[in-house]
CSV table of C-alpha atoms and ligand atoms in Angstrom, one decimal:
chain,number,residue,atom,x,y,z
A,1,MET,CA,10.2,-8.7,15.6
A,2,ARG,CA,13.4,-6.9,14.8
A,3,LEU,CA,12.2,-4.8,11.9
A,4,VAL,CA,8.9,-3.4,10.6
A,5,VAL,CA,9.0,-1.7,7.2
A,6,LEU,CA,6.1,0.4,6.0
A,7,THR,CA,6.1,1.1,2.3
A,8,GLY,CA,4.1,3.6,0.3
A,9,ALA,CA,3.5,4.5,-3.3
A,10,GLY,CA,7.1,6.0,-3.6
A,11,ILE,CA,8.7,2.5,-3.6
A,12,SER,CA,6.8,1.6,-6.7
A,13,ALA,CA,7.3,5.0,-8.4
A,14,GLU,CA,10.4,4.0,-10.3
A,15,SER,CA,8.7,0.9,-11.6
A,16,GLY,CA,6.3,3.3,-13.4
A,17,VAL,CA,3.4,3.1,-11.0
A,18,PRO,CA,2.1,6.7,-10.5
A,19,THR,CA,2.0,7.9,-6.9
A,20,PHE,CA,-1.1,9.5,-5.5
A,21,ARG,CA,0.2,12.9,-4.3
A,22,ASP,CA,3.1,13.5,-6.6
A,23,ALA,CA,0.7,14.0,-9.5
A,24,GLY,CA,-0.9,16.9,-7.6
A,25,GLY,CA,-3.4,14.6,-5.8
A,26,LEU,CA,-4.8,13.1,-9.0
A,27,TRP,CA,-4.8,9.5,-9.8
A,28,GLU,CA,-5.0,8.8,-13.6
A,29,GLY,CA,-6.9,12.2,-13.8
A,30,HIS,CA,-9.4,11.4,-11.0
A,31,ARG,CA,-9.8,13.2,-7.7
A,32,VAL,CA,-9.3,10.6,-4.9
A,33,GLU,CA,-12.7,11.5,-3.5
A,34,ASP,CA,-14.3,10.6,-6.8
A,35,VAL,CA,-12.9,7.1,-6.9
A,36,ALA,CA,-11.5,5.8,-3.6
A,37,THR,CA,-14.5,6.0,-1.3
A,38,PRO,CA,-17.5,3.7,-0.7
A,39,GLU,CA,-19.8,6.7,-1.5
A,40,ALA,CA,-18.1,7.1,-4.9
A,41,PHE,CA,-18.7,3.4,-5.6
A,42,GLU,CA,-22.3,3.7,-4.5
A,43,LEU,CA,-22.8,6.8,-6.7
A,44,ASP,CA,-21.0,5.8,-9.8
A,45,PRO,CA,-19.8,2.2,-9.7
A,46,ALA,CA,-18.8,2.1,-13.4
A,47,THR,CA,-16.3,5.0,-13.0
A,48,VAL,CA,-14.7,3.3,-9.9
A,49,GLN,CA,-14.6,-0.1,-11.6
A,50,ARG,CA,-13.0,1.5,-14.7
A,51,PHE,CA,-10.4,3.3,-12.5
A,52,TYR,CA,-9.3,0.1,-10.8
A,53,ASP,CA,-9.5,-2.1,-13.9
A,54,ALA,CA,-7.2,0.4,-15.7
A,55,ARG,CA,-4.7,0.3,-12.7
A,56,ARG,CA,-4.9,-3.5,-12.6
A,57,ARG,CA,-4.0,-3.7,-16.2
A,58,SER,CA,-1.2,-1.1,-16.0
A,59,VAL,CA,0.4,-2.8,-13.0
A,60,ALA,CA,0.5,-6.1,-14.9
A,61,SER,CA,2.9,-4.4,-17.4
A,62,VAL,CA,5.4,-3.0,-14.9
A,63,ALA,CA,8.2,-4.7,-13.0
A,64,PRO,CA,9.6,-4.5,-9.4
A,65,ASN,CA,12.6,-2.2,-9.0
A,66,PRO,CA,15.8,-2.6,-7.0
A,67,ALA,CA,14.0,-1.4,-3.9
A,68,HIS,CA,11.5,-4.2,-4.0
A,69,HIS,CA,14.3,-6.7,-4.6
A,70,ALA,CA,16.4,-5.4,-1.7
A,71,LEU,CA,13.5,-5.9,0.7
A,72,ALA,CA,13.0,-9.5,-0.6
A,73,ARG,CA,16.7,-10.1,0.0
A,74,LEU,CA,16.3,-8.7,3.5
A,75,GLU,CA,13.4,-11.1,4.2
A,76,ALA,CA,15.5,-14.0,3.0
A,77,GLU,CA,18.1,-12.9,5.7
A,78,LEU,CA,15.7,-12.0,8.6
A,79,GLY,CA,12.8,-14.3,8.0
A,80,ASP,CA,10.0,-13.9,10.5
A,81,GLU,CA,12.0,-11.1,12.2
A,82,LEU,CA,10.9,-8.8,9.3
A,83,LEU,CA,7.4,-7.6,8.5
A,84,VAL,CA,6.7,-5.6,5.4
A,85,VAL,CA,3.4,-3.6,5.8
A,86,THR,CA,2.5,-1.9,2.5
A,87,GLN,CA,-0.1,0.8,1.7
A,88,ASN,CA,0.3,-0.2,-1.9
A,89,ILE,CA,-2.2,-2.3,-3.7
A,90,ASP,CA,0.2,-3.5,-6.4
A,91,ASP,CA,2.0,-6.9,-6.2
A,92,LEU,CA,5.5,-5.7,-6.8
A,93,HIS,CA,6.8,-6.8,-3.4
A,94,GLU,CA,5.6,-10.3,-4.1
A,95,ARG,CA,6.9,-10.3,-7.7
A,96,ALA,CA,10.3,-9.3,-6.3
A,97,GLY,CA,10.2,-12.4,-4.0
A,98,SER,CA,8.8,-11.0,-0.7
A,99,ARG,CA,6.5,-13.6,0.9
A,100,ARG,CA,5.5,-11.9,4.1
A,101,VAL,CA,3.7,-8.7,2.9
A,102,LEU,CA,0.7,-7.3,4.8
A,103,HIS,CA,-1.4,-5.2,2.3
A,104,MET,CA,-3.2,-3.0,4.8
A,105,HIS,CA,-5.0,-1.2,2.0
A,106,GLY,CA,-5.9,-4.4,0.1
A,107,GLU,CA,-4.8,-5.7,-3.2
A,108,LEU,CA,-5.6,-4.6,-6.8
A,109,GLY,CA,-5.4,-8.2,-7.9
A,110,LEU,CA,-8.2,-9.3,-5.6
A,111,ALA,CA,-12.0,-8.8,-5.8
A,112,ARG,CA,-14.4,-8.9,-2.9
A,113,CYS,CA,-18.0,-10.1,-3.3
A,114,THR,CA,-20.4,-7.6,-1.8
A,115,ALA,CA,-23.0,-10.4,-1.6
A,116,CYS,CA,-21.0,-13.1,0.3
A,117,GLY,CA,-17.8,-11.4,1.2
A,118,ASP,CA,-15.5,-13.9,-0.6
A,119,ARG,CA,-12.1,-12.5,-1.5
A,120,SER,CA,-10.6,-14.1,-4.6
A,121,PRO,CA,-8.3,-13.1,-7.6
A,122,ALA,CA,-10.2,-10.6,-9.8
A,123,PRO,CA,-11.5,-12.7,-12.8
A,124,GLY,CA,-10.8,-9.9,-15.3
A,125,ASP,CA,-12.3,-6.4,-15.6
A,126,LEU,CA,-14.9,-5.9,-12.8
A,127,LEU,CA,-16.7,-3.5,-15.1
A,128,ASP,CA,-17.9,-6.5,-17.0
A,129,GLU,CA,-19.6,-7.7,-13.8
A,130,PRO,CA,-18.1,-11.2,-13.7
A,131,ALA,CA,-19.8,-13.7,-11.3
A,132,CYS,CA,-18.4,-14.4,-7.9
A,133,THR,CA,-16.7,-17.8,-8.0
A,134,ALA,CA,-18.1,-18.5,-4.5
A,135,CYS,CA,-21.7,-17.6,-4.7
A,136,GLY,CA,-22.3,-16.8,-8.4
A,137,GLU,CA,-23.7,-13.3,-7.7
A,138,ARG,CA,-22.4,-10.5,-10.0
A,139,MET,CA,-21.6,-8.1,-7.2
A,140,LEU,CA,-17.8,-7.9,-7.2
A,141,ARG,CA,-15.8,-4.8,-6.0
A,142,PRO,CA,-12.1,-4.2,-5.9
A,143,ASP,CA,-10.7,-5.7,-2.7
A,144,VAL,CA,-9.1,-2.4,-1.7
A,145,VAL,CA,-9.6,-0.3,1.4
A,146,TRP,CA,-11.2,3.0,0.5
A,147,PHE,CA,-11.2,6.2,2.6
A,148,GLY,CA,-13.5,5.7,5.5
A,149,GLU,CA,-13.0,1.9,5.5
A,150,VAL,CA,-11.0,0.0,8.1
A,151,PRO,CA,-7.6,-1.1,6.9
A,152,TYR,CA,-6.7,-4.8,7.0
A,153,GLY,CA,-4.4,-6.4,9.5
A,154,LEU,CA,-4.3,-3.6,12.2
A,155,ASP,CA,-4.1,-6.1,15.1
A,156,GLU,CA,-1.1,-7.8,13.5
A,157,ILE,CA,0.5,-4.5,12.7
A,158,ASP,CA,0.0,-3.2,16.3
A,159,ALA,CA,1.5,-6.4,17.7
A,160,ALA,CA,4.5,-6.1,15.3
A,161,LEU,CA,5.1,-2.4,16.3
A,162,ALA,CA,4.9,-3.2,20.0
A,163,GLY,CA,7.8,-5.6,19.7
A,164,CYS,CA,10.0,-4.1,17.0
A,165,ALA,CA,13.5,-2.8,17.6
A,166,HIS,CA,13.5,-0.8,14.3
A,167,PHE,CA,10.7,0.8,12.3
A,168,ALA,CA,11.4,2.1,8.8
A,169,ALA,CA,9.1,3.9,6.3
A,170,ILE,CA,9.9,3.9,2.6
A,171,GLY,CA,8.3,6.2,0.0
A,172,THR,CA,5.3,7.4,1.9
A,173,SER,CA,4.0,11.0,2.2
A,174,GLY,CA,2.6,10.3,5.7
A,175,ALA,CA,-0.7,11.8,4.6
A,176,VAL,CA,-2.9,8.8,5.3
A,177,TYR,CA,-3.9,7.4,8.7
A,178,PRO,CA,-3.6,5.1,10.5
A,179,ALA,CA,-0.4,4.2,8.6
A,180,ALA,CA,1.1,7.7,9.1
A,181,GLY,CA,0.9,7.2,12.9
A,182,PHE,CA,2.8,3.9,13.0
A,183,VAL,CA,6.2,5.8,13.5
A,184,LEU,CA,4.8,7.5,16.6
A,185,THR,CA,3.6,4.2,18.0
A,186,ALA,CA,6.9,2.4,17.3
A,187,ALA,CA,9.0,5.3,18.7
A,188,ALA,CA,6.8,5.5,21.9
A,189,LEU,CA,7.6,1.8,22.4
A,190,GLY,CA,11.3,2.3,22.1
A,191,ALA,CA,12.0,1.4,18.4
A,192,ARG,CA,14.6,3.2,16.4
A,193,THR,CA,13.0,4.9,13.4
A,194,THR,CA,14.3,5.5,9.9
A,195,GLU,CA,12.7,7.2,6.9
A,196,LEU,CA,13.7,6.7,3.3
A,197,ASN,CA,12.1,9.1,0.9
A,198,LEU,CA,12.7,11.2,-2.2
A,199,ALA,CA,11.7,14.3,-0.3
A,200,GLU,CA,10.7,15.3,3.3
A,201,SER,CA,7.3,14.1,4.2
A,202,GLU,CA,4.6,15.1,6.7
A,203,ILE,CA,6.1,12.7,9.2
A,204,THR,CA,9.8,13.4,8.7
A,205,PRO,CA,9.9,15.2,12.1
A,206,PHE,CA,9.0,12.0,13.9
A,207,PHE,CA,11.9,9.9,12.7
A,208,ASP,CA,15.4,9.5,14.3
A,209,GLU,CA,16.9,9.4,10.8
A,210,THR,CA,15.7,10.5,7.3
A,211,ARG,CA,17.7,9.6,4.2
A,212,LEU,CA,16.6,11.4,1.0
A,213,GLY,CA,17.0,10.0,-2.5
A,214,PRO,CA,15.3,7.6,-4.9
A,215,ALA,CA,14.1,4.3,-3.3
A,216,SER,CA,15.9,2.2,-6.0
A,217,VAL,CA,19.2,3.7,-4.7
A,218,LEU,CA,18.5,4.2,-1.0
A,219,VAL,CA,16.9,0.8,-0.2
A,220,PRO,CA,19.6,-1.4,-1.6
A,221,GLU,CA,22.2,0.8,0.2
A,222,TRP,CA,20.3,0.6,3.4
A,223,VAL,CA,19.7,-3.2,3.2
A,224,ASP,CA,23.1,-4.2,2.0
B,1,LIG,C1,-9.7,4.7,8.5
B,1,LIG,C2,-6.2,2.2,-1.3
B,1,LIG,C3,-11.0,4.2,10.5
B,1,LIG,C4,-7.0,2.6,-2.5
B,1,LIG,C5,-5.8,4.1,0.1
B,1,LIG,C6,-6.9,10.1,11.7
B,1,LIG,C7,-6.9,8.8,12.3
B,1,LIG,C8,-7.5,7.8,11.6
B,1,LIG,C9,-8.1,8.0,10.3
B,1,LIG,C10,-8.1,9.3,9.8
B,1,LIG,C11,-7.5,10.3,10.5
B,1,LIG,N1,-7.7,11.5,9.8
B,1,LIG,C12,-8.3,11.2,8.6
B,1,LIG,C13,-8.6,9.9,8.6
B,1,LIG,C14,-9.3,9.2,7.6
B,1,LIG,C15,-8.5,8.8,6.4
B,1,LIG,C16,-7.3,9.6,6.1
B,1,LIG,O1,-6.2,9.3,6.6
B,1,LIG,N2,-7.5,10.7,5.3
B,1,LIG,C17,-6.4,11.5,5.0
B,1,LIG,C18,-6.6,12.0,3.5
B,1,LIG,C19,-6.3,12.7,6.0
B,1,LIG,N3,-8.1,7.4,6.6
B,1,LIG,C20,-8.9,6.4,6.3
B,1,LIG,O2,-10.0,6.6,5.9
B,1,LIG,C21,-8.4,5.0,6.5
B,1,LIG,N4,-9.4,4.3,7.3
B,1,LIG,O3,-9.2,5.6,9.1
B,1,LIG,O4,-10.6,3.9,9.2
B,1,LIG,C22,-10.3,3.4,11.4
B,1,LIG,C23,-8.9,3.5,11.6
B,1,LIG,C24,-8.2,2.8,12.5
B,1,LIG,C25,-8.9,1.8,13.2
B,1,LIG,C26,-10.3,1.6,13.1
B,1,LIG,C27,-11.0,2.4,12.2
B,1,LIG,C28,-8.3,4.2,5.2
B,1,LIG,C29,-7.3,4.9,4.3
B,1,LIG,C30,-7.0,4.0,3.1
B,1,LIG,C31,-7.3,4.7,1.9
B,1,LIG,N5,-6.9,3.9,0.7
B,1,LIG,N6,-5.4,3.3,-0.9
B,1,LIG,C32,-6.2,2.9,-3.7
B,1,LIG,O5,-4.9,2.7,-3.7
B,1,LIG,O6,-6.8,3.2,-4.7
B,1,LIG,S1,-4.8,5.4,0.6
B,1,LIG,C33,-3.7,5.9,-0.7
B,1,LIG,O7,-2.8,6.8,-0.1
B,1,LIG,C34,-2.8,4.8,-1.2
B,1,LIG,O8,-2.8,3.6,-0.5
B,1,LIG,C35,-1.4,5.5,-1.0
B,1,LIG,O9,-0.4,4.6,-1.0
B,1,LIG,C36,-1.7,6.0,0.3
B,1,LIG,C37,-0.8,6.9,1.0
B,1,LIG,O10,-0.1,7.6,0.1
B,1,LIG,P1,1.5,7.2,-0.1
B,1,LIG,O11,1.6,5.8,-0.3
B,1,LIG,O12,2.2,7.9,1.0
B,1,LIG,O13,1.7,7.9,-1.5
B,1,LIG,P2,1.7,9.4,-1.8
B,1,LIG,O14,1.4,9.5,-3.3
B,1,LIG,O15,0.8,10.1,-0.8
B,1,LIG,O16,3.2,9.9,-1.6
B,1,LIG,C38,4.2,9.4,-2.4
B,1,LIG,C39,5.5,9.4,-1.5
B,1,LIG,O17,6.5,8.7,-2.3
B,1,LIG,C40,6.0,10.8,-1.3
B,1,LIG,O18,6.4,11.0,0.0
B,1,LIG,C41,7.1,11.0,-2.3
B,1,LIG,O19,8.1,11.9,-1.8
B,1,LIG,C42,7.7,9.6,-2.3
B,1,LIG,N7,8.4,9.2,-3.5
B,1,LIG,C43,8.0,9.5,-4.8
B,1,LIG,N8,8.9,9.0,-5.7
B,1,LIG,C44,9.8,8.3,-4.9
B,1,LIG,C45,9.5,8.5,-3.5
B,1,LIG,N9,10.2,7.9,-2.5
B,1,LIG,C46,11.3,7.2,-2.9
B,1,LIG,N10,11.7,7.0,-4.1
B,1,LIG,C47,11.0,7.6,-5.2
B,1,LIG,N11,11.4,7.4,-6.4
């Protein structure tokens, strides 16, 4: 693996997808603790379902930006030598043409059945309690990783970091673990590390190089 790229909400910001922390820690007017934890879902499932249904609808109406397209071009060039790990739950990488994307925090477009565990495309607003296509139960939740839940793909990510020559992080505040620690793992194993961000982040000190600017400008420059 030559290159592992970690992306965060900042790569989708110029597509019009609000980031989590740039809006003062509010997502669509909600505190993260009120909507992105299993406890929140237990306590008030309707609010959580409405929050994700609204984000699913709004992401359908935005488009990938030049940063997403540049990473898709890079994949066409590097193939299996590139792994994109995203914290984002939107599908903008895929809509820009990337095929190898690991959604460590899950995907807005997927629903997970809390009865049988099936993960399938969300059949519309989950607030309407649609039936699971696998078992028929009406117990679907967003297939996203909430705070306190174990991210997807950690073994694959660790293996990729162990062998990569270069690790880059794009548009992430470095506030959420274990993603924020990937740069330290990569650096300890000898990788070169690069950060592309609009502003310095909590993990800027850990990178060999930090380039500041909007992703839609920085990423094409960096890729091409
Ligand atoms: C877990 C999905 C146990 C839902 C999200 C230490 C070690 C391990 C865990 C912890 C730890 N300390 C605390 C924890 C627990 C916790 C955590 O990290 N808490 C934080 C608040 C301290 N972590 C967890 O609970 C994780 N699970 O630890 O399980 C475990 C771990 C390992 C092995 C076994 C067991 C699960 C966390 C997942 C939470 N779910 N999202 C949803 O999306 O609704 S996290 C959420 O924050 C989003 O995914 C978001 O993407 C992510 C991180 O934020 P960023 O992507 O960085 O976005 P942010 O808004 O913060 O920043 C925007 C950035 O973009 C900024 O830097 C800005 O400058 C930049 N930017 C803006 N515009 C642009 C730009 N850059 C370029 N161009 C622009 N135009």
